[in-house]
Amino acid sequence: MNNIAVLVSGNGSNLQSIIDSINNGEIKNSRICAVISDRKGAYALERAKVHGINHYLVDKQKVSKLEFNEEIQNILTDEKADLIVLAGYLSIVNKELIKKYKNKIINIHPSLIPKFSGKGFYGMKVHEAVIASSCKITGVTVHFVDENVDTGPIILQEIIEVLEDDTAKTLAYRVLKLEHKCIVKAINKILFMP
Ligand code: GRF
């Protein structure tokens, strides 16, 4: 049984996609052992609660950086996480965790890294930059997490066309739907591909 921990900060639609894929058998022999949010009020925590999944708030506003990292590390150890998925997670993962879980932490980013990635490129900012650049394609990247932002080895990428009448909002909506497919594909690739 693979124990998947999902780190979140917001709505949790990628988390929901993982939950649904485990429940419908698209991701086999796996369970979500923990959902951890770094901020209060993340709807992703509600999603975990509804599905009876162990969920934790480690509120980065309330604890020191050291306590924050220690608390997260303790939860991952106690829950025996084999794979850690950053799904809309906005905090930086500290070096100790990356070292301990080498090639076991993945992140999903709503562009074709290295374009529109790195510090400051998250959420709607990514799509605004794509629209402003008049690029004709964009996409989704799932990659292993290393010490920097959005720079670890790429696991998979999928392309999506930028439509003539796309706004950042309409593009974000379509990219997010593609993310929901890519996160499941990437998990299966890591857990089950030889
Ligand atoms: C989205 O902007 C997505 O592109 C990025 O994180 C944000 C929220 O995702 N990966 P989620 O709905 O919380 O999974």
Short mmCIF file of C-alpha atoms and ligand atoms in Angstrom, two decimals:
data_model
loop_
_atom_site.label_atom_id
_atom_site.label_comp_id
_atom_site.label_asym_id
_atom_site.label_seq_id
_atom_site.Cartn_x
_atom_site.Cartn_y
_atom_site.Cartn_z
CA MET A 1 0.00 0.00 0.00
CA ASN A 2 1.46 3.38 -1.04
CA ASN A 3 0.98 6.17 1.49
CA ILE A 4 0.51 9.48 -0.31
CA ALA A 5 0.69 12.74 1.67
CA VAL A 6 -0.79 15.81 -0.03
CA LEU A 7 0.34 19.31 0.95
CA VAL A 8 -2.16 22.05 0.17
CA SER A 9 -2.79 25.77 0.63
CA GLY A 10 -6.12 26.44 -1.07
CA ASN A 11 -9.15 25.01 -2.82
CA GLY A 12 -7.78 21.47 -3.18
CA SER A 13 -9.14 20.61 -6.63
CA ASN A 14 -5.95 18.67 -7.39
CA LEU A 15 -6.36 16.87 -4.06
CA GLN A 16 -9.92 16.04 -5.06
CA SER A 17 -8.67 14.57 -8.31
CA ILE A 18 -6.29 12.29 -6.36
CA ILE A 19 -9.06 11.28 -3.93
CA ASP A 20 -11.44 10.47 -6.80
CA SER A 21 -8.76 8.52 -8.71
CA ILE A 22 -7.95 6.38 -5.69
CA ASN A 23 -11.65 5.76 -5.08
CA ASN A 24 -12.34 4.81 -8.73
CA GLY A 25 -9.24 2.62 -9.00
CA GLU A 26 -7.30 4.83 -11.42
CA ILE A 27 -4.57 4.99 -8.78
CA LYS A 28 -4.18 1.50 -7.39
CA ASN A 29 -2.92 0.12 -4.09
CA SER A 30 -2.62 3.58 -2.57
CA ARG A 31 -4.19 5.74 0.09
CA ILE A 32 -3.89 9.37 1.14
CA CYS A 33 -2.28 9.07 4.57
CA ALA A 34 -2.42 12.81 5.33
CA VAL A 35 -3.51 16.16 3.97
CA ILE A 36 -1.49 19.03 5.42
CA SER A 37 -2.36 22.68 4.91
CA ASP A 38 -0.02 25.55 5.71
CA ARG A 39 -2.89 28.00 6.04
CA LYS A 40 -6.16 28.20 7.95
CA GLY A 41 -9.40 27.96 6.05
CA ALA A 42 -8.03 26.03 3.06
CA TYR A 43 -11.05 24.31 1.52
CA ALA A 44 -8.76 21.35 0.79
CA LEU A 45 -8.97 20.52 4.52
CA GLU A 46 -12.76 20.35 4.21
CA ARG A 47 -12.41 17.96 1.28
CA ALA A 48 -10.15 15.69 3.37
CA LYS A 49 -12.59 15.81 6.32
CA VAL A 50 -15.56 14.85 4.14
CA HIS A 51 -13.60 11.83 2.88
CA GLY A 52 -12.42 10.78 6.34
CA ILE A 53 -8.78 11.48 5.50
CA ASN A 54 -6.36 12.49 8.29
CA HIS A 55 -5.88 16.22 7.87
CA TYR A 56 -3.66 18.71 9.61
CA LEU A 57 -3.29 22.47 9.77
CA VAL A 58 0.27 23.63 10.35
CA ASP A 59 -0.43 27.34 10.31
CA LYS A 60 2.69 29.14 9.14
CA GLN A 61 1.26 32.39 10.56
CA LYS A 62 1.18 30.91 14.04
CA VAL A 63 4.51 29.08 14.45
CA SER A 64 8.18 29.80 13.83
CA LYS A 65 9.83 28.55 10.64
CA LEU A 66 11.65 25.88 12.66
CA GLU A 67 8.45 24.66 14.36
CA PHE A 68 6.63 24.76 11.00
CA ASN A 69 9.17 22.50 9.32
CA GLU A 70 9.46 20.20 12.36
CA GLU A 71 5.69 19.77 12.64
CA ILE A 72 5.32 18.89 8.97
CA GLN A 73 8.25 16.46 9.12
CA ASN A 74 6.77 14.76 12.21
CA ILE A 75 3.38 14.32 10.55
CA LEU A 76 4.96 12.82 7.42
CA THR A 77 6.99 10.41 9.56
CA ASP A 78 4.06 9.42 11.80
CA GLU A 79 1.84 8.89 8.76
CA LYS A 80 4.58 6.89 7.02
CA ALA A 81 4.38 8.90 3.80
CA ASP A 82 6.03 7.24 0.78
CA LEU A 83 5.18 10.01 -1.68
CA ILE A 84 4.55 13.69 -1.01
CA VAL A 85 2.45 15.67 -3.48
CA LEU A 86 2.49 19.48 -3.42
CA ALA A 87 -0.95 20.33 -4.81
CA GLY A 88 -1.45 24.06 -4.88
CA TYR A 89 0.98 24.31 -1.95
CA LEU A 90 2.51 27.75 -1.61
CA SER A 91 5.21 27.35 1.05
CA ILE A 92 8.83 26.49 0.32
CA VAL A 93 9.82 22.94 1.32
CA ASN A 94 12.89 23.04 3.51
CA LYS A 95 16.20 21.42 2.54
CA GLU A 96 16.06 18.73 5.27
CA LEU A 97 12.73 17.45 3.98
CA ILE A 98 13.95 17.44 0.37
CA LYS A 99 17.03 15.48 1.43
CA LYS A 100 15.01 13.00 3.51
CA TYR A 101 12.44 12.45 0.75
CA LYS A 102 14.76 12.63 -2.29
CA ASN A 103 12.75 12.04 -5.47
CA LYS A 104 9.67 11.45 -3.34
CA ILE A 105 8.28 15.00 -3.39
CA ILE A 106 6.46 16.17 -6.53
CA ASN A 107 4.92 19.49 -7.48
CA ILE A 108 2.42 20.47 -10.13
CA HIS A 109 2.88 23.78 -11.91
CA PRO A 110 0.41 25.38 -14.35
CA SER A 111 2.87 26.11 -17.19
CA LEU A 112 5.50 24.40 -19.35
CA ILE A 113 8.52 24.80 -17.07
CA PRO A 114 10.97 26.55 -17.49
CA LYS A 115 8.60 29.10 -19.04
CA PHE A 116 6.51 31.15 -16.63
CA SER A 117 7.93 29.45 -13.54
CA GLY A 118 10.08 30.26 -10.54
CA LYS A 119 9.71 32.93 -7.85
CA GLY A 120 6.50 34.92 -8.16
CA PHE A 121 4.93 32.66 -10.79
CA TYR A 122 1.96 30.98 -9.13
CA GLY A 123 -1.79 30.72 -9.63
CA MET A 124 -3.34 33.43 -11.80
CA LYS A 125 -0.01 35.24 -12.17
CA VAL A 126 1.17 32.42 -14.40
CA HIS A 127 -1.77 32.68 -16.78
CA GLU A 128 -1.64 36.48 -16.85
CA ALA A 129 2.00 36.22 -17.95
CA VAL A 130 1.11 33.67 -20.65
CA ILE A 131 -1.64 35.92 -22.06
CA ALA A 132 0.65 38.94 -21.94
CA SER A 133 3.37 37.02 -23.79
CA SER A 134 0.97 36.10 -26.64
CA CYS A 135 2.37 32.53 -26.54
CA LYS A 136 0.17 30.18 -28.56
CA ILE A 137 0.67 27.20 -26.23
CA THR A 138 1.02 26.64 -22.53
CA GLY A 139 0.47 23.59 -20.35
CA VAL A 140 1.13 21.72 -17.15
CA THR A 141 4.34 20.37 -15.62
CA VAL A 142 4.75 17.83 -12.84
CA HIS A 143 8.30 17.70 -11.49
CA PHE A 144 10.36 16.44 -8.58
CA VAL A 145 11.01 19.12 -5.99
CA ASP A 146 14.59 20.24 -5.39
CA GLU A 147 16.05 23.11 -3.36
CA ASN A 148 14.93 25.78 -5.80
CA VAL A 149 11.51 26.93 -7.02
CA ASP A 150 10.03 24.91 -9.91
CA THR A 151 13.43 23.55 -11.04
CA GLY A 152 13.53 19.83 -10.18
CA PRO A 153 13.63 17.04 -12.80
CA ILE A 154 10.48 17.01 -14.92
CA ILE A 155 8.25 13.93 -14.64
CA LEU A 156 5.68 14.86 -17.29
CA GLN A 157 4.32 17.78 -19.27
CA GLU A 158 1.14 18.24 -21.27
CA ILE A 159 0.43 21.04 -23.72
CA ILE A 160 -2.72 23.10 -24.14
CA GLU A 161 -3.48 25.68 -26.84
CA VAL A 162 -3.95 29.32 -25.88
CA LEU A 163 -7.13 30.40 -27.70
CA GLU A 164 -7.45 33.76 -29.48
CA ASP A 165 -10.15 34.93 -27.09
CA ASP A 166 -8.61 33.46 -23.94
CA THR A 167 -8.34 35.63 -20.88
CA ALA A 168 -6.16 34.65 -17.91
CA LYS A 169 -9.34 33.42 -16.23
CA THR A 170 -10.58 31.23 -19.08
CA LEU A 171 -7.09 29.86 -19.61
CA ALA A 172 -6.67 29.12 -15.89
CA TYR A 173 -9.90 27.14 -15.92
CA ARG A 174 -8.78 24.94 -18.82
CA VAL A 175 -5.25 24.50 -17.48
CA LEU A 176 -6.58 23.47 -14.07
CA LYS A 177 -8.71 20.75 -15.68
CA LEU A 178 -5.55 19.47 -17.40
CA GLU A 179 -3.73 19.57 -14.06
CA HIS A 180 -6.29 17.21 -12.60
CA LYS A 181 -5.41 14.62 -15.25
CA CYS A 182 -1.64 15.23 -15.07
CA ILE A 183 -1.35 14.84 -11.30
CA VAL A 184 -2.93 11.39 -11.48
CA LYS A 185 -0.80 10.38 -14.48
CA ALA A 186 2.36 11.52 -12.70
CA ILE A 187 1.53 9.65 -9.49
CA ASN A 188 0.91 6.46 -11.46
CA LYS A 189 4.12 7.00 -13.42
CA ILE A 190 6.21 7.28 -10.26
CA LEU A 191 4.48 4.54 -8.28
CA PHE A 192 3.99 1.96 -11.00
CA MET A 193 6.30 2.55 -13.95
CA PRO A 194 9.41 0.29 -13.84
C1 GRF B 1 -3.96 26.35 -9.05
O1 GRF B 1 -3.66 27.66 -9.48
C2 GRF B 1 -3.05 25.40 -9.71
O2 GRF B 1 -2.61 25.89 -10.95
C3 GRF B 1 -1.87 25.29 -8.80
O3 GRF B 1 -2.39 25.55 -7.51
C4 GRF B 1 -3.62 26.27 -7.60
C5 GRF B 1 -4.73 25.71 -6.78
O4 GRF B 1 -4.88 24.38 -7.02
N1 GRF B 1 -1.26 23.99 -8.91
P1 GRF B 1 -5.88 23.49 -6.10
O5 GRF B 1 -7.29 23.72 -6.63
O6 GRF B 1 -5.74 24.01 -4.67
O7 GRF B 1 -5.43 22.09 -6.27
#
